[in-house]
Coordinates of N, CA and C and ligand atoms in Angstrom, one line a residue:
X5 N 77.8 142.7 19.0 CA 78.8 141.9 18.3 C 78.5 141.9 16.8
X6 N 79.2 142.9 16.2 CA 78.9 143.0 14.8 C 80.2 143.2 14.0
X7 N 81.0 144.2 14.4 CA 82.1 144.5 13.5 C 83.4 143.7 13.8
X8 N 83.6 142.7 13.0 CA 84.8 141.9 13.2 C 85.8 142.6 12.3
X9 N 87.0 142.8 12.7 CA 88.0 143.3 11.8 C 88.4 142.3 10.8
X10 N 88.7 142.7 9.6 CA 88.9 141.8 8.5 C 90.3 141.3 8.4
X11 N 90.9 141.2 9.5 CA 92.3 140.7 9.5 C 92.4 139.3 9.9
X12 N 91.3 138.6 9.9 CA 91.4 137.2 10.4 C 91.8 136.2 9.3
X13 N 92.8 136.6 8.5 CA 93.2 135.8 7.5 C 94.2 134.7 8.0
X14 N 93.9 133.5 7.8 CA 94.9 132.5 8.3 C 96.2 132.5 7.5
X15 N 97.3 132.7 8.3 CA 98.6 132.7 7.6 C 98.9 131.3 7.1
X16 N 99.4 131.3 5.9 CA 99.8 130.0 5.3 C 101.0 129.4 6.0
X17 N 100.8 128.2 6.4 CA 101.8 127.5 7.1 C 102.9 127.0 6.1
X18 N 104.0 127.6 6.2 CA 105.0 127.3 5.2 C 106.4 127.5 5.7
X19 N 107.2 126.5 5.7 CA 108.5 126.6 6.2 C 109.4 126.8 5.0
X20 N 110.2 127.9 5.0 CA 111.1 128.2 3.9 C 112.5 128.0 4.3
X21 N 112.9 126.8 4.5 CA 114.3 126.5 4.8 C 114.7 127.0 6.2
X22 N 113.8 127.6 6.9 CA 114.1 128.1 8.2 C 113.6 127.2 9.3
X23 N 113.0 126.2 8.9 CA 112.3 125.3 9.9 C 113.4 124.6 10.7
X24 N 113.3 124.8 12.0 CA 114.2 124.2 12.9 C 113.5 123.0 13.6
X25 N 113.7 121.9 13.1 CA 113.1 120.7 13.6 C 113.6 120.4 15.0
X26 N 113.0 119.6 15.7 CA 113.5 119.2 17.0 C 114.8 118.4 16.9
X27 N 115.9 119.0 17.1 CA 117.2 118.4 16.9 C 117.4 117.4 18.0
X28 N 117.8 116.2 17.7 CA 118.1 115.3 18.7 C 119.4 115.7 19.4
X29 N 119.2 116.1 20.6 CA 120.4 116.6 21.4 C 120.7 115.6 22.5
X30 N 122.0 115.4 22.6 CA 122.4 114.4 23.6 C 122.3 115.0 25.0
X31 N 121.4 114.6 25.7 CA 121.3 115.0 27.1 C 121.7 113.9 28.0
X32 N 122.7 114.1 28.8 CA 123.1 113.0 29.7 C 122.0 112.7 30.7
X33 N 121.4 111.5 30.6 CA 120.4 111.1 31.4 C 120.9 110.3 32.6
X34 N 120.4 110.6 33.7 CA 120.8 109.8 34.9 C 119.7 108.7 35.1
X35 N 120.2 107.6 34.9 CA 119.2 106.4 34.9 C 119.8 105.4 35.8
X36 N 119.0 104.9 36.7 CA 119.4 103.8 37.6 C 119.7 102.6 36.7
X37 N 120.9 102.0 36.8 CA 121.3 100.9 36.0 C 120.5 99.6 36.4
X38 N 119.9 99.6 37.5 CA 119.2 98.4 37.9 C 117.7 98.4 37.5
X39 N 117.0 99.5 37.9 CA 115.6 99.5 37.6 C 115.3 100.4 36.4
X40 N 116.3 101.1 35.9 CA 116.2 101.9 34.7 C 115.2 103.0 34.8
X41 N 115.0 103.5 36.0 CA 114.1 104.6 36.2 C 114.9 105.9 36.3
X42 N 114.4 106.9 35.8 CA 115.0 108.2 36.0 C 114.4 108.8 37.3
X43 N 115.2 109.2 38.2 CA 114.6 109.6 39.5 C 115.4 110.8 40.0
X44 N 115.1 111.9 39.4 CA 115.8 113.1 39.8 C 115.3 113.5 41.2
X45 N 114.1 113.2 41.5 CA 113.6 113.6 42.8 C 114.4 113.0 44.0
X46 N 114.4 111.7 43.9 CA 115.1 111.0 45.0 C 116.6 111.1 44.9
X47 N 117.1 111.3 43.7 CA 118.5 111.5 43.5 C 119.1 110.1 43.3
X48 N 120.0 110.2 42.3 CA 120.8 109.0 42.0 C 122.2 109.2 42.5
X49 N 122.8 108.1 42.9 CA 124.2 108.1 43.3 C 125.1 107.6 42.2
X50 N 126.1 108.4 42.0 CA 127.0 108.0 40.9 C 128.1 107.1 41.4
X51 N 128.3 106.1 40.6 CA 129.4 105.2 40.9 C 130.4 105.4 39.7
X52 N 131.6 105.6 40.0 CA 132.6 105.9 39.0 C 133.7 104.9 38.9
X53 N 134.1 104.7 37.6 CA 135.3 103.9 37.4 C 136.4 104.9 37.2
X54 N 137.3 104.9 38.1 CA 138.4 105.9 38.0 C 139.3 105.5 36.9
X55 N 140.1 106.5 36.5 CA 141.1 106.2 35.4 C 142.0 105.1 35.8
X56 N 142.2 104.9 37.1 CA 143.1 103.8 37.5 C 142.4 102.4 37.4
X57 N 141.1 102.4 37.2 CA 140.4 101.2 37.0 C 139.6 100.7 38.2
X58 N 139.7 101.4 39.3 CA 138.9 101.0 40.4 C 137.5 101.6 40.4
X59 N 136.6 101.0 41.1 CA 135.2 101.5 41.1 C 134.9 102.0 42.5
X60 N 134.5 103.2 42.5 CA 134.2 103.9 43.8 C 132.9 104.7 43.7
X61 N 132.4 105.0 44.9 CA 131.3 105.8 45.0 C 131.7 107.3 44.7
X62 N 130.8 108.0 44.1 CA 131.1 109.4 43.7 C 129.9 110.2 44.1
X63 N 129.8 110.5 45.4 CA 128.6 111.3 45.8 C 128.5 112.7 45.2
X64 N 129.6 113.3 44.9 CA 129.6 114.6 44.3 C 129.3 114.6 42.8
X65 N 129.5 113.4 42.2 CA 129.2 113.3 40.8 C 130.1 114.0 39.9
X66 N 131.3 114.4 40.4 CA 132.2 115.2 39.6 C 133.5 114.6 39.3
X67 N 133.6 113.3 39.7 CA 134.9 112.7 39.5 C 135.1 112.3 38.0
X68 N 136.3 112.2 37.7 CA 136.7 111.8 36.4 C 136.4 110.3 36.2
X69 N 136.1 109.9 35.0 CA 135.9 108.5 34.8 C 134.5 108.2 34.3
X70 N 134.4 106.9 34.0 CA 133.1 106.5 33.5 C 132.1 106.3 34.6
X71 N 130.9 106.8 34.5 CA 130.0 106.8 35.7 C 128.8 106.0 35.4
X72 N 128.2 105.4 36.4 CA 126.9 104.8 36.3 C 126.1 105.3 37.5
X73 N 124.8 105.3 37.3 CA 124.0 105.8 38.4 C 123.1 104.7 39.0
X74 N 122.9 104.8 40.3 CA 121.9 103.9 41.0 C 121.0 104.8 41.8
X75 N 119.8 104.4 41.9 CA 118.8 105.2 42.6 C 118.9 104.8 44.1
X76 N 118.1 105.4 44.9 CA 118.2 105.2 46.3 C 117.6 104.0 46.9
X77 N 117.3 103.0 46.1 CA 116.7 101.8 46.6 C 117.8 100.8 46.9
X78 N 117.7 100.2 48.0 CA 118.7 99.3 48.4 C 118.7 98.1 47.4
X79 N 117.5 97.7 47.1 CA 117.4 96.5 46.2 C 118.0 96.7 44.8
X80 N 118.1 98.0 44.4 CA 118.7 98.3 43.1 C 120.2 98.0 43.2
X81 N 120.8 98.4 44.3 CA 122.2 98.2 44.5 C 122.5 96.8 44.5
X82 N 121.7 96.0 45.2 CA 122.0 94.6 45.3 C 121.7 93.9 44.0
X83 N 120.7 94.4 43.3 CA 120.5 93.8 42.0 C 121.6 94.1 41.0
X84 N 122.0 95.4 41.1 CA 123.1 95.8 40.1 C 124.3 94.9 40.3
X85 N 124.6 94.6 41.6 CA 125.7 93.7 41.8 C 125.5 92.3 41.4
X86 N 124.3 91.8 41.7 CA 124.0 90.4 41.5 C 123.9 90.1 40.0
X87 N 123.3 91.1 39.3 CA 123.1 90.8 37.9 C 124.2 91.3 37.0
X88 N 125.2 91.9 37.6 CA 126.3 92.5 36.9 C 125.9 93.7 36.0
X89 N 124.8 94.3 36.4 CA 124.4 95.4 35.6 C 125.3 96.6 35.8
X90 N 125.9 96.7 37.0 CA 126.8 97.8 37.2 C 128.1 97.5 36.5
X91 N 128.6 96.3 36.5 CA 129.8 95.9 35.8 C 129.7 96.2 34.3
X92 N 128.5 95.9 33.8 CA 128.3 96.2 32.4 C 128.2 97.6 32.1
X93 N 127.6 98.4 33.0 CA 127.5 99.8 32.8 C 128.8 100.5 32.8
X94 N 129.7 100.0 33.7 CA 131.0 100.6 33.8 C 132.0 99.9 33.0
X95 N 131.6 98.9 32.4 CA 132.5 98.1 31.5 C 133.8 97.7 32.3
X96 N 133.6 97.2 33.5 CA 134.7 96.8 34.3 C 134.2 95.8 35.3
X97 N 134.9 94.7 35.5 CA 134.4 93.7 36.5 C 134.4 94.3 37.9
X98 N 133.4 94.0 38.7 CA 133.4 94.5 40.1 C 134.0 93.4 41.0
X99 N 135.1 93.8 41.6 CA 135.8 92.7 42.4 C 135.1 92.7 43.8
X100 N 135.6 91.7 44.6 CA 134.9 91.5 45.9 C 134.9 92.7 46.8
X101 N 136.1 93.4 46.8 CA 136.2 94.5 47.7 C 135.2 95.6 47.3
X102 N 135.1 95.8 46.0 CA 134.2 96.9 45.6 C 132.8 96.5 45.8
X103 N 132.5 95.2 45.6 CA 131.1 94.8 45.9 C 130.8 94.9 47.3
X104 N 131.7 94.7 48.2 CA 131.5 94.8 49.6 C 131.3 96.3 50.0
X105 N 132.1 97.2 49.3 CA 131.9 98.6 49.6 C 130.5 99.1 49.2
X106 N 130.1 98.6 48.0 CA 128.8 99.0 47.5 C 127.7 98.4 48.3
X107 N 127.9 97.2 48.8 CA 126.8 96.6 49.7 C 126.7 97.4 51.0
X108 N 127.9 97.8 51.5 CA 127.9 98.6 52.7 C 127.1 99.9 52.5
X109 N 127.3 100.5 51.4 CA 126.5 101.7 51.1 C 125.1 101.4 51.0
X110 N 124.8 100.3 50.3 CA 123.4 99.9 50.1 C 122.7 99.7 51.5
X111 N 123.4 99.2 52.4 CA 122.8 99.0 53.7 C 122.4 100.3 54.4
X112 N 123.0 101.4 54.0 CA 122.6 102.6 54.6 C 121.3 103.2 54.0
X113 N 120.9 102.5 52.9 CA 119.7 103.0 52.2 C 118.4 102.3 52.8
X114 N 117.3 102.9 52.4 CA 116.1 102.3 52.9 C 115.9 100.9 52.2
X115 N 115.3 100.0 52.9 CA 115.2 98.6 52.3 C 114.4 98.6 51.1
X116 N 113.4 99.4 51.0 CA 112.6 99.4 49.8 C 112.5 100.9 49.3
X117 N 112.0 101.0 48.1 CA 111.9 102.4 47.5 C 111.1 103.3 48.4
X118 N 109.9 103.0 48.8 CA 109.2 103.9 49.6 C 109.2 103.4 51.0
X119 N 110.1 104.0 51.8 CA 110.3 103.6 53.2 C 109.3 104.3 54.1
X120 N 108.0 104.2 53.7 CA 107.0 104.8 54.5 C 106.1 103.8 55.1
X121 N 106.5 102.6 55.2 CA 105.7 101.6 55.8 C 106.5 100.9 57.0
X122 N 106.4 101.5 58.1 CA 107.2 101.0 59.3 C 106.7 99.7 59.8
X123 N 105.5 99.2 59.3 CA 105.0 98.0 59.9 C 105.6 96.8 59.2
X124 N 106.3 97.0 58.1 CA 106.9 95.8 57.5 C 108.4 96.0 57.3
X125 N 109.1 95.7 58.3 CA 110.6 95.8 58.3 C 111.2 94.7 57.4
X126 N 110.5 93.7 57.1 CA 111.1 92.6 56.3 C 110.3 92.6 54.9
X127 N 110.8 93.3 53.9 CA 110.2 93.3 52.7 C 110.2 91.9 52.0
X128 N 109.2 91.5 51.4 CA 109.1 90.3 50.7 C 108.9 89.1 51.6
X129 N 108.4 89.3 52.8 CA 108.2 88.2 53.7 C 106.9 87.6 53.5
X130 N 106.8 86.8 52.5 CA 105.5 86.2 52.2 C 105.6 84.7 52.3
Ligands
ZN255 ZN1 116.8 101.8 40.8

């Protein structure tokens, strides 16, 4: 180990008008309106306010209208209804029929986020 090439000159760090800083780009984030978690793995379900003003489930995520996302936890759906988080996100009041529809959907979901504890079918039973 003797001959080092003499090209180890550190290049001067210098931006000459070509510096491209990290531009804040608007990326549509899918965030559960109840727990505010991003959950791409479990998947979020879109709820859409249609141009007609009704609120419907949008499993495909492609419908027109203002959308809000809820994750796969039943409690998030119930909380979003109870706290009006969904109504706020969609900027439209949720009527009883819509709330019933969403609750019915919530009942198809697992009671808690991690449904891997079959010994406790009643969450929060303390
Ligand atoms: Zn959630």
